[in-house]
Tab-separated table of C-alpha atoms in Angstrom:
chain	number	residue	atom	x	y	z
A	1	UNK	CA	-101.660	135.218	170.609
A	2	UNK	CA	-104.863	137.267	172.085
A	3	UNK	CA	-108.278	137.445	170.808
A	4	UNK	CA	-107.714	141.174	169.898
A	5	UNK	CA	-104.647	139.960	167.257
A	6	UNK	CA	-105.951	139.825	163.867
A	7	UNK	CA	-104.714	138.405	160.592
A	8	UNK	CA	-104.007	141.740	159.257
A	9	UNK	CA	-100.913	143.434	157.720
A	10	UNK	CA	-100.781	145.258	160.929
A	11	UNK	CA	-101.677	142.498	163.266
A	12	UNK	CA	-99.065	140.590	161.580
A	13	UNK	CA	-96.296	143.325	161.939
A	14	UNK	CA	-97.435	143.816	165.657
A	15	UNK	CA	-96.855	140.079	166.140
A	16	UNK	CA	-93.467	140.124	164.501
A	17	UNK	CA	-92.438	142.978	167.030
A	18	UNK	CA	-93.653	141.307	169.940
A	19	UNK	CA	-92.154	138.308	169.330
A	20	UNK	CA	-88.824	140.205	168.702
A	21	UNK	CA	-88.457	138.978	165.050
A	22	UNK	CA	-88.533	142.650	163.686
A	23	UNK	CA	-87.962	146.116	165.629
A	24	UNK	CA	-90.529	149.064	165.591
A	25	UNK	CA	-88.533	150.799	162.843
A	26	UNK	CA	-88.571	147.386	160.615
A	27	UNK	CA	-92.671	146.949	161.149
A	28	UNK	CA	-93.172	150.671	160.433
A	29	UNK	CA	-91.391	150.830	157.359
A	30	UNK	CA	-93.058	147.391	155.775
A	31	UNK	CA	-96.370	148.757	156.666
A	32	UNK	CA	-95.307	152.212	155.277
A	33	UNK	CA	-94.530	150.271	151.730
A	34	UNK	CA	-97.466	148.255	151.861
A	35	UNK	CA	-100.054	151.373	152.074
A	36	UNK	CA	-97.786	153.166	149.799
A	37	UNK	CA	-98.802	150.270	147.143
A	38	UNK	CA	-102.747	150.760	148.139
A	39	UNK	CA	-102.975	147.590	150.475
A	40	UNK	CA	-105.475	147.903	153.419
A	41	UNK	CA	-103.379	147.519	156.556
A	42	UNK	CA	-106.670	146.436	158.404
A	43	UNK	CA	-108.136	144.033	155.877
A	44	UNK	CA	-108.524	140.602	157.310
A	45	UNK	CA	-106.773	137.965	155.349
A	46	UNK	CA	-108.314	134.244	155.215
A	47	UNK	CA	-105.262	132.603	154.196
A	48	UNK	CA	-102.325	133.728	156.455
A	49	UNK	CA	-99.578	133.082	154.516
A	50	UNK	CA	-100.417	135.575	152.158
A	51	UNK	CA	-99.105	137.958	154.703
A	52	UNK	CA	-95.685	136.981	154.273
A	53	UNK	CA	-94.764	139.193	151.437
A	54	UNK	CA	-94.492	142.009	154.446
A	55	UNK	CA	-91.560	140.182	155.546
A	56	UNK	CA	-89.830	141.596	152.154
A	57	UNK	CA	-91.380	144.885	152.814
A	58	UNK	CA	-89.488	145.103	156.354
A	59	UNK	CA	-86.079	143.519	155.287
A	60	UNK	CA	-86.747	140.069	157.046
A	61	UNK	CA	-85.912	136.806	155.754
A	62	UNK	CA	-85.546	135.676	152.560
A	63	UNK	CA	-87.730	134.231	149.497
A	64	UNK	CA	-87.128	131.019	148.239
A	65	UNK	CA	-87.809	131.723	144.383
A	66	UNK	CA	-89.915	129.553	141.914
A	67	UNK	CA	-87.226	130.605	139.143
A	68	UNK	CA	-84.244	132.541	139.321
A	69	UNK	CA	-84.029	135.814	137.250
A	70	UNK	CA	-80.538	135.051	135.360
A	71	UNK	CA	-78.364	132.390	135.542
A	72	UNK	CA	-78.668	129.492	138.235
A	73	UNK	CA	-75.389	129.839	139.659
A	74	UNK	CA	-76.197	133.399	140.331
A	75	UNK	CA	-79.289	132.231	141.786
A	76	UNK	CA	-77.876	129.928	144.157
A	77	UNK	CA	-75.514	132.670	145.340
A	78	UNK	CA	-78.010	135.185	145.997
A	79	UNK	CA	-80.422	132.736	147.925
A	80	UNK	CA	-77.367	131.721	149.982
A	81	UNK	CA	-75.884	135.100	150.983
A	82	UNK	CA	-79.488	136.158	151.713
A	83	UNK	CA	-80.066	133.065	154.347
A	84	UNK	CA	-76.549	133.362	155.668
A	85	UNK	CA	-77.189	137.424	156.388
A	86	UNK	CA	-80.317	136.367	158.602
A	87	UNK	CA	-77.547	135.077	160.962
A	88	UNK	CA	-76.411	138.906	161.650
A	89	UNK	CA	-72.859	138.083	160.896
A	90	UNK	CA	-72.120	134.721	162.629
A	91	UNK	CA	-72.476	132.651	158.966
A	92	UNK	CA	-70.488	133.921	155.867
A	93	UNK	CA	-71.019	132.421	152.499
A	94	UNK	CA	-68.263	132.605	149.766
A	95	UNK	CA	-66.978	130.687	146.749
A	96	UNK	CA	-70.481	129.850	145.193
A	97	UNK	CA	-70.408	127.742	142.191
A	98	UNK	CA	-71.906	125.185	140.257
A	99	UNK	CA	-69.840	122.608	139.043
A	100	UNK	CA	-70.069	119.839	136.353
A	101	UNK	CA	-67.451	116.946	136.078
A	102	UNK	CA	-66.536	115.409	133.095
A	103	UNK	CA	-69.292	112.657	133.116
A	104	UNK	CA	-72.012	115.642	133.258
A	105	UNK	CA	-72.786	115.128	137.026
A	106	UNK	CA	-73.185	118.309	138.787
A	107	UNK	CA	-72.594	119.474	142.209
A	108	UNK	CA	-73.664	123.031	144.110
A	109	UNK	CA	-70.387	124.173	146.226
A	110	UNK	CA	-69.741	126.967	148.677
A	111	UNK	CA	-68.019	127.920	151.791
A	112	UNK	CA	-69.488	128.177	155.044
A	113	UNK	CA	-67.052	129.986	157.503
A	114	UNK	CA	-64.184	128.834	155.247
A	115	UNK	CA	-65.427	125.328	155.130
A	116	UNK	CA	-66.315	123.423	151.506
A	117	UNK	CA	-69.489	122.198	151.339
A	118	UNK	CA	-70.936	120.132	148.486
A	119	UNK	CA	-74.528	118.982	147.498
A	120	UNK	CA	-75.269	117.097	144.237
A	121	UNK	CA	-77.438	118.812	141.982
A	122	UNK	CA	-79.734	118.233	139.146
A	123	UNK	CA	-81.402	120.848	136.528
A	124	UNK	CA	-83.509	120.060	133.433
A	125	UNK	CA	-81.171	121.413	131.263
A	126	UNK	CA	-78.166	124.291	130.398
A	127	UNK	CA	-81.005	126.953	130.301
A	128	UNK	CA	-83.356	125.890	132.940
A	129	UNK	CA	-84.058	128.592	135.279
A	130	UNK	CA	-85.252	126.215	138.173
A	131	UNK	CA	-83.323	125.353	140.961
A	132	UNK	CA	-82.675	121.687	142.373
A	133	UNK	CA	-84.683	122.253	145.540
A	134	UNK	CA	-83.050	119.385	147.288
A	135	UNK	CA	-79.746	120.937	146.836
A	136	UNK	CA	-81.045	124.227	147.919
A	137	UNK	CA	-82.887	123.090	151.155
A	138	UNK	CA	-79.720	121.145	152.190
A	139	UNK	CA	-77.676	124.303	151.669
A	140	UNK	CA	-79.876	126.600	153.585
A	141	UNK	CA	-79.860	124.312	156.370
A	142	UNK	CA	-76.069	124.102	156.530
A	143	UNK	CA	-76.427	127.955	157.041
A	144	UNK	CA	-77.957	127.202	160.589
A	145	UNK	CA	-76.169	128.858	163.110
A	146	UNK	CA	-75.612	126.425	165.554
A	147	UNK	CA	-72.780	126.857	168.119
A	148	UNK	CA	-75.205	127.345	171.005
A	149	UNK	CA	-77.525	129.912	168.661
A	150	UNK	CA	-80.787	127.917	169.160
A	151	UNK	CA	-82.144	129.149	165.794
A	152	UNK	CA	-83.363	126.949	163.010
A	153	UNK	CA	-84.716	128.145	159.335
A	154	UNK	CA	-88.561	127.893	159.081
A	155	UNK	CA	-90.891	128.316	156.058
A	156	UNK	CA	-93.456	130.304	156.417
A	157	UNK	CA	-95.915	129.430	153.319
A	158	UNK	CA	-97.735	126.044	152.836
A	159	UNK	CA	-96.433	125.891	149.223
A	160	UNK	CA	-92.635	125.948	148.424
A	161	UNK	CA	-92.946	127.990	145.381
A	162	UNK	CA	-91.942	131.892	146.215
A	163	UNK	CA	-92.199	130.885	149.993
A	164	UNK	CA	-90.630	133.216	152.749
A	165	UNK	CA	-88.309	132.030	155.207
A	166	UNK	CA	-87.046	133.253	158.588
A	167	UNK	CA	-84.213	132.256	161.155
A	168	UNK	CA	-86.131	131.728	164.293
A	169	UNK	CA	-85.880	130.589	167.821
A	170	UNK	CA	-88.328	127.599	168.957
A	171	UNK	CA	-90.476	130.697	171.046
A	172	UNK	CA	-90.709	132.614	168.112
A	173	UNK	CA	-91.355	129.743	165.569
A	174	UNK	CA	-94.388	129.081	168.233
A	175	UNK	CA	-95.545	132.175	168.437
A	176	UNK	CA	-96.265	132.726	164.237
A	177	UNK	CA	-97.826	129.189	164.788
A	178	UNK	CA	-100.232	130.497	167.100
A	179	UNK	CA	-100.552	133.511	165.078
A	180	UNK	CA	-102.007	131.250	162.656
A	181	UNK	CA	-99.099	130.605	159.967
A	182	UNK	CA	-98.623	127.232	158.537
A	183	UNK	CA	-94.766	126.276	159.304
A	184	UNK	CA	-94.499	122.942	157.174
A	185	UNK	CA	-90.511	122.930	156.941
A	186	UNK	CA	-87.989	123.566	159.395
A	187	UNK	CA	-84.208	123.135	158.152
A	188	UNK	CA	-81.393	122.126	160.412
A	189	UNK	CA	-78.050	120.524	159.709
A	190	UNK	CA	-75.017	119.552	161.769
A	191	UNK	CA	-72.949	122.379	162.083
A	192	UNK	CA	-69.313	121.702	161.403
A	193	UNK	CA	-67.215	125.005	161.937
A	194	UNK	CA	-63.874	123.879	163.398
A	195	UNK	CA	-61.213	123.347	160.816
A	196	UNK	CA	-58.655	120.756	161.104
A	197	UNK	CA	-55.050	121.550	161.135
A	198	UNK	CA	-53.744	118.870	159.345
A	199	UNK	CA	-53.325	118.977	155.832
A	200	UNK	CA	-56.402	119.215	153.644
A	201	UNK	CA	-57.592	116.116	151.643
A	202	UNK	CA	-55.224	113.662	153.729
A	203	UNK	CA	-56.366	110.768	155.963
A	204	UNK	CA	-55.157	112.582	159.108
A	205	UNK	CA	-57.523	115.851	158.046
A	206	UNK	CA	-60.482	113.846	158.178
A	207	UNK	CA	-60.138	111.605	161.316
A	208	UNK	CA	-58.960	115.225	163.035
A	209	UNK	CA	-62.210	116.436	161.495
A	210	UNK	CA	-64.310	113.382	162.879
A	211	UNK	CA	-63.002	114.331	166.273
A	212	UNK	CA	-63.399	117.825	166.573
A	213	UNK	CA	-67.211	117.232	165.702
A	214	UNK	CA	-67.955	113.948	167.783
A	215	UNK	CA	-69.169	113.436	171.099
A	216	UNK	CA	-66.717	112.328	173.826
A	217	UNK	CA	-68.603	108.942	174.175
A	218	UNK	CA	-68.455	108.767	170.374
A	219	UNK	CA	-64.577	109.010	170.548
A	220	UNK	CA	-64.022	106.747	173.463
A	221	UNK	CA	-66.042	104.142	171.685
A	222	UNK	CA	-64.151	104.361	168.466
A	223	UNK	CA	-60.607	104.426	169.954
A	224	UNK	CA	-61.723	101.175	172.021
A	225	UNK	CA	-62.621	99.492	168.869
A	226	UNK	CA	-59.423	100.683	166.824
A	227	UNK	CA	-57.165	99.781	170.040
A	228	UNK	CA	-58.156	96.340	170.018
A	229	UNK	CA	-58.298	95.893	166.309
A	230	UNK	CA	-54.895	94.028	165.377
A	231	UNK	CA	-55.557	91.634	168.558
A	232	UNK	CA	-58.830	90.644	167.761
A	233	UNK	CA	-57.846	89.980	163.771
A	234	UNK	CA	-55.451	87.897	164.908
A	235	UNK	CA	-57.769	85.790	167.418
A	236	UNK	CA	-60.366	85.605	164.582
A	237	UNK	CA	-57.486	84.356	162.201
A	238	UNK	CA	-56.066	81.837	164.361
A	239	UNK	CA	-59.425	80.518	165.689
A	240	UNK	CA	-62.045	81.116	162.814
A	241	UNK	CA	-60.848	80.767	159.390
A	242	UNK	CA	-59.273	77.610	157.820
A	243	UNK	CA	-56.081	77.332	156.536
A	244	UNK	CA	-55.290	78.980	153.149
A	245	UNK	CA	-57.655	81.786	153.731
A	246	UNK	CA	-56.213	84.572	151.838
A	247	UNK	CA	-55.896	86.770	154.665
A	248	UNK	CA	-54.358	89.960	152.807
A	249	UNK	CA	-57.590	92.381	152.994
A	250	UNK	CA	-57.970	91.931	148.773
A	251	UNK	CA	-60.978	91.472	146.795
A	252	UNK	CA	-60.420	87.957	146.516
A	253	UNK	CA	-59.907	87.551	150.532
A	254	UNK	CA	-63.367	89.129	150.864
A	255	UNK	CA	-64.990	86.972	147.885
A	256	UNK	CA	-63.692	83.902	150.199
A	257	UNK	CA	-65.001	85.616	153.015
A	258	UNK	CA	-68.756	86.048	151.416
A	259	UNK	CA	-68.615	82.230	151.497
A	260	UNK	CA	-67.763	81.171	154.636
A	261	UNK	CA	-70.503	83.576	156.099
A	262	UNK	CA	-72.963	81.943	153.817
A	263	UNK	CA	-72.091	78.790	154.937
A	264	UNK	CA	-72.208	79.912	158.577
A	265	UNK	CA	-75.380	81.647	158.535
A	266	UNK	CA	-77.985	79.887	156.754
A	267	UNK	CA	-80.693	82.851	157.451
A	268	UNK	CA	-80.947	86.060	159.394
A	269	UNK	CA	-82.767	84.114	162.414
A	270	UNK	CA	-79.306	82.228	162.482
A	271	UNK	CA	-77.406	84.862	162.511
A	272	UNK	CA	-79.618	86.795	165.239
A	273	UNK	CA	-79.454	83.637	167.145
A	274	UNK	CA	-75.849	83.994	167.147
A	275	UNK	CA	-75.822	87.511	169.134
A	276	UNK	CA	-72.029	88.659	169.843
A	277	UNK	CA	-70.852	85.835	167.966
A	278	UNK	CA	-66.754	86.302	167.740
A	279	UNK	CA	-66.612	84.969	164.295
A	280	UNK	CA	-69.215	87.759	163.161
A	281	UNK	CA	-67.463	90.575	164.953
A	282	UNK	CA	-64.027	89.200	163.401
A	283	UNK	CA	-65.797	89.234	159.708
A	284	UNK	CA	-66.958	92.886	160.477
A	285	UNK	CA	-63.475	94.193	161.525
A	286	UNK	CA	-61.846	92.126	158.216
A	287	UNK	CA	-64.338	93.875	156.016
A	288	UNK	CA	-63.982	97.296	157.405
A	289	UNK	CA	-59.947	96.974	157.426
A	290	UNK	CA	-60.287	95.583	153.939
A	291	UNK	CA	-62.234	98.785	152.999
A	292	UNK	CA	-59.618	101.181	154.508
A	293	UNK	CA	-56.688	99.317	152.792
A	294	UNK	CA	-58.611	99.201	149.034
A	295	UNK	CA	-59.968	102.945	149.475
A	296	UNK	CA	-59.475	106.124	150.817
A	297	UNK	CA	-61.732	105.982	153.915
A	298	UNK	CA	-61.779	105.779	157.500
A	299	UNK	CA	-63.384	104.105	160.654
A	300	UNK	CA	-66.131	106.428	162.100
A	301	UNK	CA	-68.539	106.096	165.075
A	302	UNK	CA	-71.548	107.916	166.325
A	303	UNK	CA	-73.003	107.094	169.530
A	304	UNK	CA	-76.489	107.826	170.411
A	305	UNK	CA	-78.786	107.493	173.186
A	306	UNK	CA	-81.920	106.744	170.403
A	307	UNK	CA	-81.363	103.302	170.200
A	308	UNK	CA	-83.785	103.041	166.746
A	309	UNK	CA	-81.148	105.954	165.080
A	310	UNK	CA	-80.089	104.057	162.067
A	311	UNK	CA	-76.415	102.999	161.786
A	312	UNK	CA	-75.657	104.648	165.247
A	313	UNK	CA	-73.868	102.676	167.984
A	314	UNK	CA	-71.697	100.716	165.475
A	315	UNK	CA	-68.505	101.185	163.744
A	316	UNK	CA	-68.839	102.501	160.318
A	317	UNK	CA	-66.611	102.753	157.484
A	318	UNK	CA	-66.926	106.464	155.455
A	319	UNK	CA	-65.005	107.836	152.480
A	320	UNK	CA	-62.669	110.400	152.475
A	321	UNK	CA	-64.855	112.757	150.742
A	322	UNK	CA	-67.259	115.759	151.851
A	323	UNK	CA	-70.789	114.612	153.135
A	324	UNK	CA	-72.144	115.402	149.679
A	325	UNK	CA	-70.665	112.499	147.969
A	326	UNK	CA	-72.381	110.182	150.528
A	327	UNK	CA	-69.359	107.173	150.753
A	328	UNK	CA	-70.118	105.355	153.976
A	329	UNK	CA	-71.272	101.902	154.919
A	330	UNK	CA	-71.844	99.826	157.807
A	331	UNK	CA	-69.598	96.677	157.787
A	332	UNK	CA	-71.973	94.741	159.920
A	333	UNK	CA	-75.227	95.853	157.536
A	334	UNK	CA	-73.314	94.757	154.542
A	335	UNK	CA	-72.506	91.483	156.191
A	336	UNK	CA	-76.305	90.968	157.487
A	337	UNK	CA	-77.447	91.874	154.067
A	338	UNK	CA	-75.377	89.355	152.495
A	339	UNK	CA	-76.930	86.942	154.839
A	340	UNK	CA	-80.234	87.855	153.866
A	341	UNK	CA	-79.877	88.238	149.998
A	342	UNK	CA	-77.879	85.124	149.662
A	343	UNK	CA	-76.462	86.800	146.336
A	344	UNK	CA	-72.401	86.699	145.360
A	345	UNK	CA	-70.854	89.847	145.320
A	346	UNK	CA	-73.333	91.838	146.869
A	347	UNK	CA	-71.056	92.586	149.647
A	348	UNK	CA	-68.155	93.902	147.770
A	349	UNK	CA	-70.695	95.760	145.297
A	350	UNK	CA	-71.972	97.738	148.944
A	351	UNK	CA	-68.439	98.515	149.878
A	352	UNK	CA	-67.253	99.956	146.338
A	353	UNK	CA	-69.359	102.669	146.501
A	354	UNK	CA	-67.129	104.142	149.091
A	355	UNK	CA	-64.375	104.268	145.946
A	356	UNK	CA	-66.922	105.579	143.700
A	357	UNK	CA	-67.390	108.681	146.123
A	358	UNK	CA	-63.701	109.541	146.375
A	359	UNK	CA	-63.618	109.126	142.651
A	360	UNK	CA	-66.592	111.400	142.306
A	361	UNK	CA	-65.005	113.885	144.479
A	362	UNK	CA	-61.829	113.983	142.707
A	363	UNK	CA	-63.802	114.485	139.426
A	364	UNK	CA	-65.498	117.449	140.953
A	365	UNK	CA	-62.263	118.964	141.821
A	366	UNK	CA	-60.392	118.707	138.604
A	367	UNK	CA	-63.494	120.523	136.844
A	368	UNK	CA	-63.457	123.312	139.704
A	369	UNK	CA	-59.419	123.388	138.701
A	370	UNK	CA	-60.206	123.644	135.053
């Protein structure tokens, strides 16, 4: 920003044009609208976020409403359509619906480029006009174009209520920050545009979807883990399990495994001292394979160069349901938690979330069908 740039409507419009956010015509239209309602185009604004109303006059971006004007479902639809329009056509939204299942749980559903997306939602009452902002923010993040497009959604007001948002490149965002606009929120979720060819809602569909969107290293490590599964479990059973262990992947066998783990490791310190312990790795495999047999789920793997990334670089179990139903666990983590808590049934209760996620998804689908 040069010293000559002022925090005025005219200065803001010039900045939008300079950064390639607005065309000359859009800026001229916005300034004309502001002048038409008696605004002084050269008045200095102390709070720069008060200038952002000009975006609406220029036909840019979208506004996150404090309250919707009509019904909630229509409010979400208007918001998501406005956000998708910022992409210039690369993101298309349709089939927006607020779904309430038989238990009264609510979900926001929509399709992005043909892919169904779900987010849990909560509202104060049937008649409330306040959106669930967590659901709205997550949904806006799902509309980031991705696929090589560097832009992300940015909130241009300090307060979220009635805030204006723009889809910006990193350079454009930096330019607006230099102009003096607060940019407290940036939204961008992982984009999953490619859709599997397998039959929807089957295990094959979810496995194919994982592979379409996983990195090459993630696919390699998962394949390595799964290829050696049967042989590793056979070795574990022969070398580490007592005679009579019910090796049938049942809930009863998991209860017996809990006792074996607690007998072997009296604390996290003893577990950490046994890093790479063949018994523990076998237990991780058995827990995961039991989940796959007990509930609709599958093994996944996410490689990351960031070693501090939570649950990256270890095999995970994920429910066969959309991300919004949040069914996922790390077998290694539930075993470590068991050793730390020393609580009977704790491991199995954590695993049962996988089945509950699928049940919730099926209830939501039944409600949509009705």
